GROMACS .gro file of C-alpha atoms in nm:
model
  194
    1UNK     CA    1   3.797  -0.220  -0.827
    2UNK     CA    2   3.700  -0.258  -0.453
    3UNK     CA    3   3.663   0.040  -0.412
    4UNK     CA    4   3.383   0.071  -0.716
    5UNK     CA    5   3.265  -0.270  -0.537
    6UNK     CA    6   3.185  -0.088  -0.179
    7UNK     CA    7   2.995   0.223  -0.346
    8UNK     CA    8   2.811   0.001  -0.576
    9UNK     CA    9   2.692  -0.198  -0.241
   10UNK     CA   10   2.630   0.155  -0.060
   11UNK     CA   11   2.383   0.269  -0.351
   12UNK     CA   12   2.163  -0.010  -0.250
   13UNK     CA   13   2.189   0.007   0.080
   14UNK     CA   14   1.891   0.313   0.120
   15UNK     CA   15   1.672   0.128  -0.086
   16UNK     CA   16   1.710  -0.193   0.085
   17UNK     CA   17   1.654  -0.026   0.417
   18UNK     CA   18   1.329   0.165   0.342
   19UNK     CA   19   1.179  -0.158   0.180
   20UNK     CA   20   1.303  -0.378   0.519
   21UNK     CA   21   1.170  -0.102   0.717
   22UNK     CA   22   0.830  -0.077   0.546
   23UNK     CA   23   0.749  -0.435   0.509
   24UNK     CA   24   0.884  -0.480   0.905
   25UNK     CA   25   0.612  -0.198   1.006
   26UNK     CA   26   0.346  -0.327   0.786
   27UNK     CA   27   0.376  -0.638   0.920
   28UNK     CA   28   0.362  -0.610   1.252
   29UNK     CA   29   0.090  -0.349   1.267
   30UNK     CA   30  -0.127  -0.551   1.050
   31UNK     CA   31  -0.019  -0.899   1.254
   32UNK     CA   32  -0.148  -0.690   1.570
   33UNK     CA   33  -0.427  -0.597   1.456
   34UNK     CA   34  -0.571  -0.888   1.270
   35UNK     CA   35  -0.497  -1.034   1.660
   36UNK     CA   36  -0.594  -0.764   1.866
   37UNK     CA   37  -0.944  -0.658   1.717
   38UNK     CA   38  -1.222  -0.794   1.564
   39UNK     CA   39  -1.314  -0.711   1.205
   40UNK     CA   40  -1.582  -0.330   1.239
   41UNK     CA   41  -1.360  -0.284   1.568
   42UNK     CA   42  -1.282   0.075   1.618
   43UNK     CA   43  -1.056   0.288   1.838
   44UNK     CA   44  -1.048   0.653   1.784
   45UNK     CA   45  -0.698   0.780   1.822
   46UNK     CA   46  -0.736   1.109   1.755
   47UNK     CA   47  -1.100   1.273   1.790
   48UNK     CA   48  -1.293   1.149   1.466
   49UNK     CA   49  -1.045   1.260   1.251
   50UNK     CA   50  -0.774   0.977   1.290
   51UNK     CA   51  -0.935   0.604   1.362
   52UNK     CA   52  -0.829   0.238   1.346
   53UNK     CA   53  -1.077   0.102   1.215
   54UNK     CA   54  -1.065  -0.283   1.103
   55UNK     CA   55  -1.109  -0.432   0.820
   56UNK     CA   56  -1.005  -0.671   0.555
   57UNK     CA   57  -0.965  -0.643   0.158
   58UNK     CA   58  -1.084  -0.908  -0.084
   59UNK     CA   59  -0.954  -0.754  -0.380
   60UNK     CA   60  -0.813  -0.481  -0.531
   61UNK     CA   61  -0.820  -0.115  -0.439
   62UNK     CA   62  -1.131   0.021  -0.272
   63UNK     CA   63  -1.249  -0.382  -0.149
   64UNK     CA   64  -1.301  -0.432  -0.568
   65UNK     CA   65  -1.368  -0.790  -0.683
   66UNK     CA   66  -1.364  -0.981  -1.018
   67UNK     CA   67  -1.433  -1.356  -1.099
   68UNK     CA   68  -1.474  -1.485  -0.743
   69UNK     CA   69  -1.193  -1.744  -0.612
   70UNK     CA   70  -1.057  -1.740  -0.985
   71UNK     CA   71  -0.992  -1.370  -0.994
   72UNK     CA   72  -0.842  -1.388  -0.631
   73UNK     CA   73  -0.559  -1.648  -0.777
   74UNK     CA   74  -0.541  -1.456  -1.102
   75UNK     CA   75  -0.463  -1.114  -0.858
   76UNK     CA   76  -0.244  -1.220  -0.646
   77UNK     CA   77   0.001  -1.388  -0.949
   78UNK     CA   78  -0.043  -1.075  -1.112
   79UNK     CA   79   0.077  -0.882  -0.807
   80UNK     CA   80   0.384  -1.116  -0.738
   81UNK     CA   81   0.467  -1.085  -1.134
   82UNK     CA   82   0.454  -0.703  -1.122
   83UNK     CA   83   0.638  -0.671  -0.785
   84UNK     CA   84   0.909  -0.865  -0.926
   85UNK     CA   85   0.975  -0.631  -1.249
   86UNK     CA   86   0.933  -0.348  -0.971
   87UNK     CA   87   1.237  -0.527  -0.792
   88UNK     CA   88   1.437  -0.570  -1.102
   89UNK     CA   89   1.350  -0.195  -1.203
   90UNK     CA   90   1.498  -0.107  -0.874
   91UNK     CA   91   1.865  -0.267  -0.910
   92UNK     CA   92   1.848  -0.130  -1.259
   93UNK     CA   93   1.782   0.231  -1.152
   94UNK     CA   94   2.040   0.195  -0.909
   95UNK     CA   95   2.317   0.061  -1.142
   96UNK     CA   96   2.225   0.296  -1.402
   97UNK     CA   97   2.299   0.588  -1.136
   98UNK     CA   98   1.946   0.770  -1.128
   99UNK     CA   99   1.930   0.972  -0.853
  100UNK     CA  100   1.858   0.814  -0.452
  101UNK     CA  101   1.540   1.029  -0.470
  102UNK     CA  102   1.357   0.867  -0.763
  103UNK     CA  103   1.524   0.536  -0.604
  104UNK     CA  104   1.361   0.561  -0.297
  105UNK     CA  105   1.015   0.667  -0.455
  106UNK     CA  106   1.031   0.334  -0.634
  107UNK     CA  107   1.163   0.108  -0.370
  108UNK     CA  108   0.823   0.264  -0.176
  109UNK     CA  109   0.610   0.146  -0.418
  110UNK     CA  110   0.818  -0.197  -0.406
  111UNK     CA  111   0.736  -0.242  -0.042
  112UNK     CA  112   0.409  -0.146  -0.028
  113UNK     CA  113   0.296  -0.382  -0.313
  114UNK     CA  114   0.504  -0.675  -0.139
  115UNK     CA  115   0.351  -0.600   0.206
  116UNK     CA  116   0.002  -0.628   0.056
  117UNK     CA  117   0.108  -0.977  -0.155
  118UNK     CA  118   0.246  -1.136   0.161
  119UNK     CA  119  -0.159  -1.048   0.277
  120UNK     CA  120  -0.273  -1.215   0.011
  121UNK     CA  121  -0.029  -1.553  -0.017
  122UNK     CA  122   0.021  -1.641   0.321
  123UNK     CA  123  -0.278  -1.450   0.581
  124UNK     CA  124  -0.564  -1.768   0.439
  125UNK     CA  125  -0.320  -2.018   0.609
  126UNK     CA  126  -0.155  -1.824   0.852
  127UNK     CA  127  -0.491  -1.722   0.999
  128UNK     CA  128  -0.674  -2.056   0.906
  129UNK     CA  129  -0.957  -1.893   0.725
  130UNK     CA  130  -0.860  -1.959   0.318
  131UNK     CA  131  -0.596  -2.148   0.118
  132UNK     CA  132  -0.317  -2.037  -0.029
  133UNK     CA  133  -0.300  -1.754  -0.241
  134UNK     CA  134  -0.666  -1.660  -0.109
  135UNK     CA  135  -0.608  -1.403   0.183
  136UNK     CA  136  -0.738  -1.019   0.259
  137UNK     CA  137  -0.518  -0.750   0.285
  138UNK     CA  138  -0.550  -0.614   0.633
  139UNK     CA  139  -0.650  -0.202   0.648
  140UNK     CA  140  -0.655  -0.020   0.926
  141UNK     CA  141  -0.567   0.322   0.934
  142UNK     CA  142  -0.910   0.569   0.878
  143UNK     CA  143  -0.915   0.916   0.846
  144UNK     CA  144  -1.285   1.082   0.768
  145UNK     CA  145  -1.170   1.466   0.819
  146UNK     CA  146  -1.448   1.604   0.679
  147UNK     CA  147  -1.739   1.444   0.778
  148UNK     CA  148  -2.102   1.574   0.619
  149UNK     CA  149  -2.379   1.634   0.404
  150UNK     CA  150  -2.419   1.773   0.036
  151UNK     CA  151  -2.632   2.031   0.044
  152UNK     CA  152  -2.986   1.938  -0.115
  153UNK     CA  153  -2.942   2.178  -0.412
  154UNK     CA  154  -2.616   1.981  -0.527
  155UNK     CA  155  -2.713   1.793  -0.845
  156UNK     CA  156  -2.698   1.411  -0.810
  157UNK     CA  157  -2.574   1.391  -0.461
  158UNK     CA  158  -2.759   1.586  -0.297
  159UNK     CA  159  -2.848   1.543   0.060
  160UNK     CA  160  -2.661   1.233   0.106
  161UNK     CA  161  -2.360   1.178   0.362
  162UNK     CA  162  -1.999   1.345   0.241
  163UNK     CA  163  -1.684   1.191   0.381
  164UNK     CA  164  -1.362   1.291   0.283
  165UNK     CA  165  -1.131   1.089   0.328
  166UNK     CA  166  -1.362   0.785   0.367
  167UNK     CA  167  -1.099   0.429   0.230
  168UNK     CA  168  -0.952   0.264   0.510
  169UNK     CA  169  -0.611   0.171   0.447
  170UNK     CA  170  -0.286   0.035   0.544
  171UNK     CA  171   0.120   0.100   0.557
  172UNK     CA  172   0.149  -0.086   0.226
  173UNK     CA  173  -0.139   0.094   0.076
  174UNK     CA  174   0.045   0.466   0.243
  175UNK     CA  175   0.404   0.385   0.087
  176UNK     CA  176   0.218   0.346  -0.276
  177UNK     CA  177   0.068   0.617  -0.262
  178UNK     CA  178   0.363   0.834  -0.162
  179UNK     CA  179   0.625   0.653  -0.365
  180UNK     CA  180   0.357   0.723  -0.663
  181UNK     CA  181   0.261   1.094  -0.585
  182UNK     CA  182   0.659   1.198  -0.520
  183UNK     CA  183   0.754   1.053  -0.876
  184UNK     CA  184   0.494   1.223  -1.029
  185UNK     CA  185   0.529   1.590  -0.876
  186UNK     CA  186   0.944   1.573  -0.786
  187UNK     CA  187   1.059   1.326  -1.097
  188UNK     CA  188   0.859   1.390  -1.453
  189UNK     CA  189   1.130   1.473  -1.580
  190UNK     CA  190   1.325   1.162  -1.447
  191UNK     CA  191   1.044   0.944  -1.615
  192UNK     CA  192   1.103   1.070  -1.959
  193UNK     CA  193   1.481   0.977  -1.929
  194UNK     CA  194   1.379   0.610  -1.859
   0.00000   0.00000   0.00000
């Protein structure tokens, strides 16, 4: 029975440690940065192709808004509410015995959403600009790779300025996306079992 005990403990050990690690990066990058540099502040890193460039998010995905102050309240709750079913998805997954891979995917997407909610709780207070509940989400991390025009013949577009990939982002934002993406090219199969 122990024995079952210390391998039950073990399975969530990975997990835990990739959702510490995230939220401890995320953290402290975005802490230095909303401290180091002024909001537009840029330093290129590598060329034009890799930037930190910083800004803050209001909203949802993209700098997206909806219903003023209201809406802000109304995300945030709505973030902490899914995170949490994330979090119990997680210790269910990992009791049930789905495989570390799929576990990890998911506890990626766990961390990145709770990195972005601590933004949005605490950063109003912690920085003294907003109330609880009412803070940005810090993004930093730019990467415009391809940088150009449409030519003038391309309907619609035409002419005006291409950039590819132009959302600024952040840690959070990065573990999403890759906890999303892997799940959906390495586990299909895994989400039809669920």
């Amino acid at each position: 029975m122990q024995k079952k005990s210390k391998q039950h403990k073990v399975k969530f050990l990975k997990p835990a440690i990739v959702i510490i690690l995230i939220l401890v990066f995320d953290q402290v990058f975005k802490i230095w940065i909303k401290t180091n540099m002024i909001i537009g502040e840029e330093h290129h890193i590598i060329g034009n192709w890799f930037i930190l460039h910083f800004t803050e998010n209001n909203g949802i995905a993209f700098g997206l808004e909806f219903w003023g102050e209201n809406g802000k309240i109304f995300l945030t709750i709505f973030r902490i509410i899914a995170a949490f079913f994330i979090g119990y998805f997680i210790v269910s997954i990992v009791k049930k015995g789905y495989s570390q891979g799929f576990v990890i995917c998911v506890s990626l997407i766990f961390a990145g959403a709770v990195g972005n909610i601590i933004d949005s709780i605490f950063y109003g207070v912690l920085f003294n600009y907003e109330s609880l509940l009412q803070g940005r989400v810090v993004d930093m991390l730019y990467f415009p790779i391809i940088d150009t025009y449409y030519p003038d013949w391309f309907p619609l577009w035409g002419g005006n300025r291409f950039i590819f990939f132009r959302p600024v982002f952040n840690i959070s934002d990065s573990a999403i996306t890759t906890g999303t993406f892997s799940i959906l090219l390495f586990y299909r199969k895994t989400l039809k079992t669920l």
